PDB file of C-alpha atoms in Angstrom:
ATOM      1  CA  UNK A 108       0.062  -0.274   0.213  1.00 73.00           C
ATOM      2  CA  UNK A 109       3.147   2.453   0.523  1.00 82.00           C
ATOM      3  CA  UNK A 110       4.115   2.222  -2.945  1.00 95.00           C
ATOM      4  CA  UNK A 111       0.553   2.602  -3.852  1.00 95.00           C
ATOM      5  CA  UNK A 112       0.301   5.942  -1.757  1.00 96.00           C
ATOM      6  CA  UNK A 113       3.948   7.366  -3.019  1.00 96.00           C
ATOM      7  CA  UNK A 114       2.509   6.562  -6.714  1.00 96.00           C
ATOM      8  CA  UNK A 115      -1.003   8.617  -5.978  1.00 98.00           C
ATOM      9  CA  UNK A 116       1.409  11.312  -4.725  1.00 97.00           C
ATOM     10  CA  UNK A 117       3.494  11.593  -7.772  1.00 96.00           C
ATOM     11  CA  UNK A 118       0.677  11.670  -9.821  1.00 97.00           C
ATOM     12  CA  UNK A 119      -0.615  14.803  -8.623  1.00 98.00           C
ATOM     13  CA  UNK A 120       2.781  15.976  -8.598  1.00 97.00           C
ATOM     14  CA  UNK A 121       1.976  15.377 -13.140  1.00 97.00           C
ATOM     15  CA  UNK A 122      -1.478  16.853 -12.638  1.00 97.00           C
ATOM     16  CA  UNK A 123      -0.053  20.029 -11.157  1.00 98.00           C
ATOM     17  CA  UNK A 124       3.097  20.195 -13.597  1.00 98.00           C
ATOM     18  CA  UNK A 125       0.838  18.910 -16.642  1.00 98.00           C
ATOM     19  CA  UNK A 126      -1.792  21.639 -15.806  1.00 98.00           C
ATOM     20  CA  UNK A 127       0.793  24.299 -15.584  1.00 98.00           C
ATOM     21  CA  UNK A 128       1.889  23.430 -18.914  1.00 97.00           C
ATOM     22  CA  UNK A 129      -2.188  23.558 -20.660  1.00 98.00           C
ATOM     23  CA  UNK A 130      -2.496  26.512 -19.028  1.00 98.00           C
ATOM     24  CA  UNK A 131       0.412  28.339 -20.503  1.00 97.00           C
ATOM     25  CA  UNK A 132      -0.331  27.048 -23.666  1.00 97.00           C
ATOM     26  CA  UNK A 133      -4.209  28.259 -23.625  1.00 98.00           C
ATOM     27  CA  UNK A 134      -2.849  31.805 -22.755  1.00 97.00           C
ATOM     28  CA  UNK A 135      -1.137  31.967 -25.753  1.00 96.00           C
ATOM     29  CA  UNK A 136      -4.373  31.694 -27.925  1.00 97.00           C
ATOM     30  CA  UNK A 137      -6.791  34.565 -28.584  1.00 97.00           C
ATOM     31  CA  UNK A 138     -10.031  34.269 -26.342  1.00 97.00           C
ATOM     32  CA  UNK A 139     -12.158  33.607 -29.636  1.00 97.00           C
ATOM     33  CA  UNK A 140     -10.028  30.407 -30.330  1.00 97.00           C
ATOM     34  CA  UNK A 141     -10.015  29.235 -26.615  1.00 98.00           C
ATOM     35  CA  UNK A 142     -13.640  29.460 -26.782  1.00 98.00           C
ATOM     36  CA  UNK A 143     -14.299  28.052 -30.326  1.00 97.00           C
ATOM     37  CA  UNK A 144     -16.141  25.266 -30.340  1.00 96.00           C
ATOM     38  CA  UNK A 145     -13.966  22.091 -30.806  1.00 95.00           C
ATOM     39  CA  UNK A 146     -16.169  18.829 -31.429  1.00 93.00           C
ATOM     40  CA  UNK A 147     -15.312  17.547 -27.985  1.00 93.00           C
ATOM     41  CA  UNK A 148     -17.632  16.638 -24.896  1.00 93.00           C
ATOM     42  CA  UNK A 149     -17.061  20.025 -23.175  1.00 97.00           C
ATOM     43  CA  UNK A 150     -17.723  21.661 -26.088  1.00 96.00           C
ATOM     44  CA  UNK A 151     -14.160  23.994 -26.077  1.00 98.00           C
ATOM     45  CA  UNK A 152     -11.067  24.626 -24.392  1.00 98.00           C
ATOM     46  CA  UNK A 153     -12.732  26.813 -22.207  1.00 98.00           C
ATOM     47  CA  UNK A 154     -14.867  24.068 -21.711  1.00 98.00           C
ATOM     48  CA  UNK A 155     -12.921  21.459 -21.657  1.00 98.00           C
ATOM     49  CA  UNK A 156     -11.123  23.234 -18.865  1.00 98.00           C
ATOM     50  CA  UNK A 157     -14.155  24.349 -16.151  1.00 98.00           C
ATOM     51  CA  UNK A 158     -15.210  20.906 -16.709  1.00 98.00           C
ATOM     52  CA  UNK A 159     -11.806  19.352 -15.132  1.00 98.00           C
ATOM     53  CA  UNK A 160     -11.516  21.822 -12.230  1.00 98.00           C
ATOM     54  CA  UNK A 161     -15.924  21.310 -11.711  1.00 98.00           C
ATOM     55  CA  UNK A 162     -14.738  17.041 -11.554  1.00 98.00           C
ATOM     56  CA  UNK A 163     -11.621  17.300  -9.113  1.00 98.00           C
ATOM     57  CA  UNK A 164     -13.952  19.631  -6.890  1.00 98.00           C
ATOM     58  CA  UNK A 165     -16.682  17.075  -7.001  1.00 98.00           C
ATOM     59  CA  UNK A 166     -14.291  14.463  -6.049  1.00 98.00           C
ATOM     60  CA  UNK A 167     -12.340  15.979  -3.175  1.00 98.00           C
ATOM     61  CA  UNK A 168     -15.668  17.289  -1.708  1.00 98.00           C
ATOM     62  CA  UNK A 169     -16.776  13.389  -1.458  1.00 98.00           C
ATOM     63  CA  UNK A 170     -13.217  12.686  -0.687  1.00 98.00           C
ATOM     64  CA  UNK A 171     -12.556  15.322   2.432  1.00 97.00           C
ATOM     65  CA  UNK A 172     -15.887  16.535   2.830  1.00 97.00           C
ATOM     66  CA  UNK A 173     -14.857  20.121   2.440  1.00 96.00           C
ATOM     67  CA  UNK A 174     -14.899  22.791  -0.667  1.00 95.00           C
ATOM     68  CA  UNK A 175     -17.000  23.602  -3.110  1.00 91.00           C
ATOM     69  CA  UNK A 176     -18.999  20.940  -5.324  1.00 92.00           C
ATOM     70  CA  UNK A 177     -20.751  22.121  -8.736  1.00 95.00           C
ATOM     71  CA  UNK A 178     -23.876  20.092  -9.201  1.00 93.00           C
ATOM     72  CA  UNK A 179     -23.627  20.025 -13.255  1.00 96.00           C
ATOM     73  CA  UNK A 180     -20.606  18.418 -14.738  1.00 96.00           C
ATOM     74  CA  UNK A 181     -20.691  20.987 -17.966  1.00 97.00           C
ATOM     75  CA  UNK A 182     -20.770  23.729 -14.983  1.00 97.00           C
ATOM     76  CA  UNK A 183     -18.365  26.999 -15.889  1.00 98.00           C
ATOM     77  CA  UNK A 184     -17.586  28.037 -13.144  1.00 98.00           C
ATOM     78  CA  UNK A 185     -15.016  31.006 -14.576  1.00 98.00           C
ATOM     79  CA  UNK A 186     -15.569  32.801 -17.701  1.00 98.00           C
ATOM     80  CA  UNK A 187     -11.943  33.784 -18.104  1.00 98.00           C
ATOM     81  CA  UNK A 188      -9.017  32.054 -18.085  1.00 98.00           C
ATOM     82  CA  UNK A 189      -6.970  33.345 -15.615  1.00 98.00           C
ATOM     83  CA  UNK A 190      -9.245  32.906 -12.936  1.00 98.00           C
ATOM     84  CA  UNK A 191      -9.743  29.843 -13.775  1.00 98.00           C
ATOM     85  CA  UNK A 192      -6.306  29.558 -14.024  1.00 98.00           C
ATOM     86  CA  UNK A 193      -6.009  30.332 -10.099  1.00 98.00           C
ATOM     87  CA  UNK A 194      -8.497  28.461  -9.215  1.00 98.00           C
ATOM     88  CA  UNK A 195      -6.959  25.182 -11.041  1.00 98.00           C
ATOM     89  CA  UNK A 196      -3.784  25.789  -9.112  1.00 98.00           C
ATOM     90  CA  UNK A 197      -5.578  25.994  -5.596  1.00 98.00           C
ATOM     91  CA  UNK A 198      -7.262  22.619  -6.340  1.00 98.00           C
ATOM     92  CA  UNK A 199      -3.879  20.985  -7.650  1.00 98.00           C
ATOM     93  CA  UNK A 200      -2.591  22.050  -4.050  1.00 98.00           C
ATOM     94  CA  UNK A 201      -5.455  20.928  -1.952  1.00 98.00           C
ATOM     95  CA  UNK A 202      -4.998  17.638  -3.705  1.00 98.00           C
ATOM     96  CA  UNK A 203      -1.569  17.292  -3.449  1.00 98.00           C
ATOM     97  CA  UNK A 204      -2.341  17.705   0.647  1.00 98.00           C
ATOM     98  CA  UNK A 205      -5.212  15.973   0.753  1.00 98.00           C
ATOM     99  CA  UNK A 206      -3.020  12.793  -0.579  1.00 98.00           C
ATOM    100  CA  UNK A 207       0.410  14.131   1.935  1.00 97.00           C
ATOM    101  CA  UNK A 208      -2.231  13.643   4.477  1.00 97.00           C
ATOM    102  CA  UNK A 209      -3.685  10.503   3.731  1.00 97.00           C
ATOM    103  CA  UNK A 210      -2.981   7.173   6.062  1.00 95.00           C
ATOM    104  CA  UNK A 211      -2.011   4.347   4.209  1.00 93.00           C
ATOM    105  CA  UNK A 212      -5.290   2.755   5.772  1.00 95.00           C
ATOM    106  CA  UNK A 213      -7.398   5.224   4.265  1.00 96.00           C
ATOM    107  CA  UNK A 214      -6.632   3.695   0.857  1.00 96.00           C
ATOM    108  CA  UNK A 215      -8.628   0.853   1.587  1.00 95.00           C
ATOM    109  CA  UNK A 216     -11.514   3.334   2.932  1.00 97.00           C
ATOM    110  CA  UNK A 217     -15.013   2.506   1.633  1.00 98.00           C
ATOM    111  CA  UNK A 218     -15.792   5.933   0.219  1.00 98.00           C
ATOM    112  CA  UNK A 219     -19.697   6.607   0.437  1.00 98.00           C
ATOM    113  CA  UNK A 220     -21.391   8.690  -2.287  1.00 97.00           C
ATOM    114  CA  UNK A 221     -24.032   9.805  -4.689  1.00 96.00           C
ATOM    115  CA  UNK A 222     -23.289  10.592  -8.414  1.00 96.00           C
ATOM    116  CA  UNK A 223     -24.502  14.226  -9.718  1.00 94.00           C
ATOM    117  CA  UNK A 224     -27.389  12.544 -10.763  1.00 94.00           C
ATOM    118  CA  UNK A 225     -27.704  11.406  -6.898  1.00 95.00           C
ATOM    119  CA  UNK A 226     -27.213   7.628  -7.412  1.00 97.00           C
ATOM    120  CA  UNK A 227     -25.634   6.332  -4.069  1.00 98.00           C
ATOM    121  CA  UNK A 228     -22.383   4.796  -4.801  1.00 98.00           C
ATOM    122  CA  UNK A 229     -19.642   3.308  -2.658  1.00 98.00           C
ATOM    123  CA  UNK A 230     -16.040   2.836  -3.706  1.00 97.00           C
ATOM    124  CA  UNK A 231     -11.922   1.868  -1.973  1.00 98.00           C
ATOM    125  CA  UNK A 232     -10.698   5.438  -1.934  1.00 98.00           C
ATOM    126  CA  UNK A 233      -7.579   3.900  -4.135  1.00 98.00           C
ATOM    127  CA  UNK A 234     -10.213   3.045  -6.448  1.00 98.00           C
ATOM    128  CA  UNK A 235     -11.566   6.942  -6.550  1.00 98.00           C
ATOM    129  CA  UNK A 236      -7.904   8.213  -6.915  1.00 98.00           C
ATOM    130  CA  UNK A 237      -7.225   6.235  -9.876  1.00 98.00           C
ATOM    131  CA  UNK A 238     -10.308   7.290 -11.933  1.00 98.00           C
ATOM    132  CA  UNK A 239      -9.675  11.112 -10.742  1.00 98.00           C
ATOM    133  CA  UNK A 240      -6.168  10.852 -11.915  1.00 98.00           C
ATOM    134  CA  UNK A 241      -7.500   9.012 -15.408  1.00 98.00           C
ATOM    135  CA  UNK A 242     -10.021  11.154 -15.988  1.00 98.00           C
ATOM    136  CA  UNK A 243      -7.498  14.207 -15.571  1.00 97.00           C
ATOM    137  CA  UNK A 244      -5.332  12.504 -18.552  1.00 97.00           C
ATOM    138  CA  UNK A 245      -8.136  11.710 -20.368  1.00 97.00           C
ATOM    139  CA  UNK A 246      -9.213  15.609 -20.434  1.00 97.00           C
ATOM    140  CA  UNK A 247      -6.228  16.780 -21.136  1.00 97.00           C
ATOM    141  CA  UNK A 248      -5.455  14.572 -23.790  1.00 96.00           C
ATOM    142  CA  UNK A 249      -8.926  15.968 -25.242  1.00 96.00           C
ATOM    143  CA  UNK A 250      -7.164  19.455 -24.565  1.00 97.00           C
ATOM    144  CA  UNK A 251      -4.220  18.969 -25.755  1.00 96.00           C
ATOM    145  CA  UNK A 252      -5.932  17.560 -29.486  1.00 95.00           C
ATOM    146  CA  UNK A 253      -7.924  21.166 -29.205  1.00 97.00           C
ATOM    147  CA  UNK A 254      -4.738  23.223 -29.331  1.00 97.00           C
ATOM    148  CA  UNK A 255      -3.428  20.985 -32.142  1.00 95.00           C
ATOM    149  CA  UNK A 256      -6.753  21.792 -34.131  1.00 94.00           C
ATOM    150  CA  UNK A 257      -6.554  25.889 -33.589  1.00 94.00           C
ATOM    151  CA  UNK A 258      -3.340  25.724 -35.423  1.00 91.00           C
ATOM    152  CA  UNK A 259      -0.628  25.127 -32.099  1.00 91.00           C
ATOM    153  CA  UNK A 260       1.849  24.263 -33.964  1.00 86.00           C
ATOM    154  CA  UNK A 261       3.662  22.208 -31.253  1.00 89.00           C
ATOM    155  CA  UNK A 262       1.489  22.092 -27.911  1.00 94.00           C
ATOM    156  CA  UNK A 263       3.717  21.232 -24.807  1.00 94.00           C
ATOM    157  CA  UNK A 264       4.356  17.855 -24.031  1.00 95.00           C
ATOM    158  CA  UNK A 265       2.405  16.058 -21.247  1.00 96.00           C
ATOM    159  CA  UNK A 266       3.633  12.860 -21.231  1.00 95.00           C
ATOM    160  CA  UNK A 267       4.659  11.504 -17.352  1.00 95.00           C
ATOM    161  CA  UNK A 268       8.315  10.501 -18.314  1.00 94.00           C
ATOM    162  CA  UNK A 269       8.881  14.793 -19.934  1.00 95.00           C
ATOM    163  CA  UNK A 270       8.027  15.435 -16.218  1.00 95.00           C
ATOM    164  CA  UNK A 271       9.832  13.533 -14.615  1.00 93.00           C
ATOM    165  CA  UNK A 272      13.326  13.955 -16.700  1.00 94.00           C
ATOM    166  CA  UNK A 273      12.278  17.374 -16.184  1.00 92.00           C
ATOM    167  CA  UNK A 274      12.419  17.166 -12.607  1.00 89.00           C
ATOM    168  CA  UNK A 275      15.467  14.724 -12.368  1.00 89.00           C
ATOM    169  CA  UNK A 276      17.441  17.900 -14.344  1.00 82.00           C
ATOM    170  CA  UNK A 277      15.875  20.323 -11.881  1.00 71.00           C
TER     171      UNK A 277
END
């Protein structure tokens, strides 16, 4: 279990690193491009980035009992990129702090929660965390594709190994 907790802490560091790179790329776009319909689940880069913050807030509320928990997966929490970026950084720090304080026993604990549709569910915390990080990677991949579709010649690498290599050099 210790290795799994260490793994999740590493994923939190990766999550923060990848989000910073993605937001830096988004900031290079004209506002119209940032909001342009892209044919993805949440429409635009703006919608996708908001969705990622929405879901992390929902999961952290379920896991900690504190924080905001939007009721809709397509909620737009922030209309402008800079406040969204600041909120993203705060949520990434909150997730890292949660994992830093998490005990080994807590990974096996069962989390009782309700979906956004109100359906009751029960899952081990370790499975919820695996989902949270996988979900982030999934939608960051969509955001990366949006950047390419919008003409960004070389969107930043979001590879886990790139982060590990960069961190090892630092």
